C-alpha cells in the first residue's frame, strides 16, 4: 500500500469516534482528499530532493495473519479444524452429543450447510475446535473490534476485549443419553447442556476484520448479520434444537450468539467463511 492510500475514506470509517474523543479535528474527514493529493505530490517530488530522477521503490513490510491471542474455540466445519501458517494445528477437536426431544422430534438444519456429517438427526452433535495455547506465534494479536462470538475455554477468562455469556439447552429428560468427547468449551455437561461464549460487542459487523484465510471456518454472529472478514465470503447457517417439551428450562445470558426461540426450542446461528 502506498503512503497516499492511508488517506482514503475507507480507512476512516470511525472518524466521528476519533473526533468525539478529541483525537481529530471536526474538519479532518473533509480534508482527506487534499491530504491524499498532497502526499502523492510529495512522493512524486521525492526523487528530486535526492538529486536523482529515479524514484525509490517502496519497501513492503509484511506480517502473517494468525489466529488471535487467547484461549477460545470455534465451531468445527465439515473440513475439520483450521491449521496455522506453520501447518501445525492450533485447534483441537471435541464434540457434545445432545439427546433431544423424543416426541415428534423437529431437529433440522439450514440447507446447503457445512456442518460435519451426522451433526443433525433425531439427536444433535455439536462439534468444536478448541485453541489450547494462548499465543502460538510472535505475530498473534488480540481479537479486533466487531460483532461476533467464539466459544469460551474451560477455566479461562475471555480474550482481551470480549465478554462472557451462555446458552442453556434443556435436553431430553427421559432416558437421557447425553455425552461429550475431546476438547469442549467451558460449560456444564450433564443431562442438560450449558455452553459459555466470549463475544466482541464493540465495533461494527460490516467493518472487515483480519483472520487467517487459508481454510474455511465458523464464527458466531452476535446479531443477525455476519461479521465481515477480509478476503472471505460469509454464509449464515443455523441448527434447530428440539429441546425438552415440558417444563422446559432453556435459557441464555447476554452476550451470546444470535439465536431465535420457536416455542420451547433454540435456533442457533453460525457464520461460515470461505476464501474468496
C-alpha positions as MATLAB code, in Angstrom:
seq = 'XXXXXXXXXXXXXXXXXXXXXXXXXXXXXXXXXXXXXXXXXXXXXXXXXXXXXXXXXXXXXXXXXXXXXXXXXXXXXXXXXXXXXXXXXXXXXXXXXXXXXXXXXXXXXXXXXXXXXXXXXXXXXXXXXXXXXXXXXXXXXXXXXXXXXXXXXXXXXXXXXXXXXXXXXXXXXXXXXXXXXXXXXXXXXXXXXXXXXXXXXXXXXXXXXXXXXXXXXXXXXXXXXXXXXXXXXXXXXXXXXXXXXXXXXXXXXXXXXXXXXXXXXXXXXXXXXXXX';
ca = [
       0.000    0.000    0.000;
       1.395    3.390   -0.999;
       1.586    6.091    1.677;
      -1.051    8.267   -0.009;
      -3.618    5.418    0.248;
      -3.686    5.924    4.028;
      -5.914    8.958    3.398;
      -8.624    7.027    1.541;
     -12.037    7.343    3.208;
     -12.445    3.569    3.603;
      -9.744    3.608    6.287;
     -11.503    6.292    8.327;
     -14.940    4.789    8.974;
     -14.634    5.548   12.685;
     -13.613    9.154   12.136;
     -16.557   10.523   14.151;
     -15.461    8.428   17.144;
     -11.980    9.966   16.897;
     -13.448   13.460   16.582;
     -15.665   12.918   19.637;
     -12.644   11.590   21.549;
     -10.616   14.679   20.693;
      -8.044   12.889   18.513;
      -9.083   14.560   15.245;
     -10.406   17.982   14.268;
     -14.014   18.224   13.101;
     -12.950   19.045    9.528;
     -10.461   16.148    9.218;
     -12.727   13.871    7.157;
     -13.475   16.643    4.666;
      -9.749   17.219    4.099;
      -8.849   13.611    3.270;
      -8.853   14.187   -0.487;
      -6.475   17.177   -0.160;
      -4.167   15.276    2.173;
      -4.047   12.338   -0.225;
      -3.255   14.655   -3.131;
      -0.525   16.425   -1.144;
       1.066   13.144   -0.133;
       1.034   11.893   -3.728;
       2.735   15.129   -4.830;
       5.344   14.782   -2.092;
       6.111   11.234   -3.234;
       6.427   12.456   -6.814;
       8.830   15.262   -5.801;
      10.878   12.998   -3.507;
      13.439   11.866   -6.166;
      14.320   15.492   -6.955;
      15.191   16.090   -3.322;
      17.680   13.217   -3.564;
      19.253   14.579   -6.741;
      18.070   11.649   -8.851;
      15.410   11.178  -11.493;
      14.647    7.638  -10.396;
      12.088    7.191   -7.651;
      12.980    4.858   -4.847;
      10.930    1.687   -4.761;
       8.512    1.265   -1.892;
       9.634   -1.221    0.707;
       6.887   -3.605    1.782;
       6.788   -4.935    5.314;
       4.593   -7.988    5.522;
       3.329   -9.762    8.620;
       1.434  -13.047    8.528;
      -2.170  -13.030    9.731;
      -2.563  -15.578   12.525;
      -5.327  -16.642   14.899;
      -5.715  -14.072   17.698;
      -4.247  -14.372   21.188;
      -6.176  -16.216   23.868;
      -7.893  -19.449   24.822;
     -11.167  -19.951   22.916;
     -12.929  -22.190   20.429;
     -14.704  -22.174   17.069;
     -17.480  -24.365   15.669;
     -15.925  -27.150   13.627;
     -16.764  -27.231    9.894;
     -17.007  -30.375    7.783;
     -13.412  -29.898    6.554;
     -12.061  -30.024   10.101;
     -10.351  -27.559   12.410;
      -8.242  -24.806   10.814;
      -4.468  -25.030   10.863;
      -1.982  -22.170   11.044;
       0.884  -20.759    8.982;
       3.358  -23.386   10.223;
       0.982  -26.209    9.194;
       0.794  -27.310   12.794;
      -2.645  -27.453   14.321;
      -3.644  -24.609   16.597;
      -7.034  -26.148   17.427;
      -8.064  -29.467   18.964;
     -11.385  -31.205   18.215;
     -14.212  -32.194   20.520;
     -17.978  -32.630   20.468;
     -21.173  -32.570   22.532;
     -23.970  -35.079   21.870;
     -27.446  -33.718   22.713;
     -30.164  -36.263   23.411;
     -33.013  -34.086   22.146;
     -36.816  -34.379   22.435;
     -38.166  -37.886   21.753;
     -41.782  -36.961   20.952;
     -42.420  -35.581   17.431;
     -38.818  -34.513   17.100;
     -38.280  -31.386   14.948;
     -34.477  -31.160   14.757;
     -33.280  -29.654   11.487;
     -30.527  -27.586    9.915;
     -30.163  -24.925    7.252;
     -29.918  -26.268    3.694;
     -26.538  -26.249    1.935;
     -24.722  -26.080    5.276;
     -21.120  -27.011    6.085;
     -21.630  -28.851    9.388;
     -19.795  -32.148    9.904;
     -21.665  -35.214    8.670;
     -24.088  -36.541   11.258;
     -24.471  -33.245   13.126;
     -28.258  -33.173   12.969;
     -30.639  -36.126   13.022;
     -33.017  -37.390   15.666;
     -30.365  -36.112   18.078;
     -27.704  -33.425   17.583;
     -23.927  -33.368   17.924;
     -22.142  -30.032   18.197;
     -18.526  -30.124   17.011;
     -15.810  -27.875   18.453;
     -12.307  -26.652   17.632;
     -10.650  -25.503   20.874;
      -7.486  -23.387   20.948;
      -5.406  -24.579   23.903;
      -2.354  -22.316   23.532;
      -2.709  -18.644   24.412;
      -0.149  -17.413   21.899;
       1.039  -19.604   19.069;
       3.369  -17.284   17.094;
       5.175  -13.974   17.561;
       2.671  -12.378   15.183;
      -0.516  -13.121   17.155;
      -2.651  -10.118   18.078;
      -5.829   -9.563   20.113;
      -9.259  -10.109   18.621;
     -10.320   -6.984   16.693;
     -13.474   -4.986   17.325;
     -16.647   -6.196   15.641;
     -19.856   -8.116   16.368;
     -19.203  -11.841   16.792;
     -18.733  -14.640   19.350;
     -16.475  -17.648   19.937;
     -16.566  -20.466   22.475;
     -15.133  -19.743   25.938;
     -12.331  -22.090   27.004;
     -12.586  -24.092   30.224;
     -11.117  -22.447   33.340;
     -10.013  -19.413   31.322;
     -11.167  -15.849   31.022;
     -12.326  -14.402   27.732;
      -9.753  -12.965   25.313;
      -8.969   -9.277   25.777;
     -11.902   -7.036   24.855;
     -14.520   -9.813   24.862;
     -17.310  -10.541   27.367;
     -18.747  -13.846   28.569;
     -22.307  -15.147   28.083;
     -24.068  -18.506   27.830;
     -26.870  -20.613   26.351;
     -28.628  -23.478   28.165;
     -30.275  -26.423   26.382;
     -32.871  -28.434   28.303;
     -32.178  -31.820   26.709;
     -34.482  -34.852   26.813;
     -35.468  -35.848   30.367;
     -36.473  -39.449   29.665;
     -33.620  -41.976   29.277;
     -31.169  -39.144   28.634;
     -28.082  -40.244   26.676;
     -26.047  -37.009   26.589;
     -22.264  -37.348   26.226;
     -19.162  -35.410   25.192;
     -15.640  -36.184   23.996;
     -12.354  -34.419   23.300;
     -11.830  -30.715   23.896;
     -15.073  -28.902   24.778;
     -15.918  -25.290   25.723;
     -16.462  -24.034   29.237;
     -19.894  -25.145   30.408;
     -21.987  -27.807   32.119;
     -22.362  -31.228   30.515;
     -24.841  -33.476   32.298;
     -28.472  -34.328   31.413;
     -28.745  -30.736   30.212;
     -26.187  -28.552   28.478;
     -24.782  -25.091   29.230;
     -22.160  -23.683   26.864;
     -20.359  -20.411   27.557;
     -19.203  -17.944   24.934;
     -16.937  -14.935   24.564;
     -18.397  -12.133   22.478;
     -16.985   -8.971   20.927;
     -19.591   -6.221   21.274;
     -17.580   -3.184   20.178;
     -17.308   -2.165   16.563;
     -19.470   -2.947   13.554;
     -20.170   -6.212   11.734;
     -19.849   -4.509    8.334;
     -16.242   -3.393    9.030;
     -13.999   -6.291    7.898;
     -11.631   -7.874   10.392;
      -8.463   -9.783    9.517;
      -8.232  -13.515   10.252;
      -6.394  -16.367    8.508;
      -7.884  -17.127    5.095;
      -6.115  -20.386    4.244;
      -9.043  -22.624    5.226;
     -12.795  -22.338    5.951;
     -14.021  -21.681    9.490;
     -17.073  -20.682   11.519;
     -17.748  -17.728   13.820;
     -20.945  -16.997   15.729;
     -22.761  -13.775   14.788;
     -23.710  -11.533   17.704;
     -26.636  -10.189   15.665;
     -28.397  -11.484   12.547;
     -25.600  -10.015   10.404;
     -22.390  -11.982    9.893;
     -19.160  -10.240   10.846;
     -17.278   -9.336    7.675;
     -13.816  -10.907    7.338;
     -11.336   -9.543    4.797;
     -10.797  -11.963    1.908;
     -13.620  -14.298    2.954;
     -17.203  -14.900    1.809;
     -19.707  -15.467    4.641;
     -22.887  -17.561    4.750;
     -25.414  -17.507    7.609;
     -26.356  -21.057    8.707;
     -28.375  -22.472   11.615;
     -29.281  -25.527   13.691;
     -32.763  -26.031   15.154;
     -32.606  -27.836   18.537;
     -35.847  -29.556   19.568;
     -35.349  -29.420   23.333;
     -37.467  -30.848   26.172;
     -41.163  -30.163   25.535;
     -42.465  -29.986   29.113;
     -41.243  -27.734   31.945;
     -38.512  -26.525   29.635;
     -35.541  -24.850   31.299;
     -33.860  -23.384   28.241;
     -32.161  -20.069   28.874;
     -29.452  -17.629   27.860;
     -27.306  -14.919   29.396;
     -26.118  -11.950   27.351;
     -23.863  -11.652   25.445;
     -24.393  -14.796   23.414;
     -24.543  -15.808   19.730;
     -27.557  -14.740   17.734;
     -30.446  -17.151   18.341;
     -34.202  -17.351   17.945;
     -36.825  -19.169   20.002;
     -39.531  -21.310   18.447;
     -41.986  -22.385   21.114;
     -39.651  -24.012   23.664;
     -36.796  -24.642   21.216;
     -33.478  -22.980   20.277;
     -32.378  -21.955   16.785;
     -28.664  -21.061   16.988;
     -26.924  -19.309   14.083;
     -23.363  -19.640   12.785;
     -21.462  -17.848   10.019;
     -19.403  -19.974    7.629;
     -16.381  -18.342    5.950;
     -14.682  -19.491    2.761;
     -11.784  -17.856    0.859;
     -12.879  -15.582   -1.992;
];
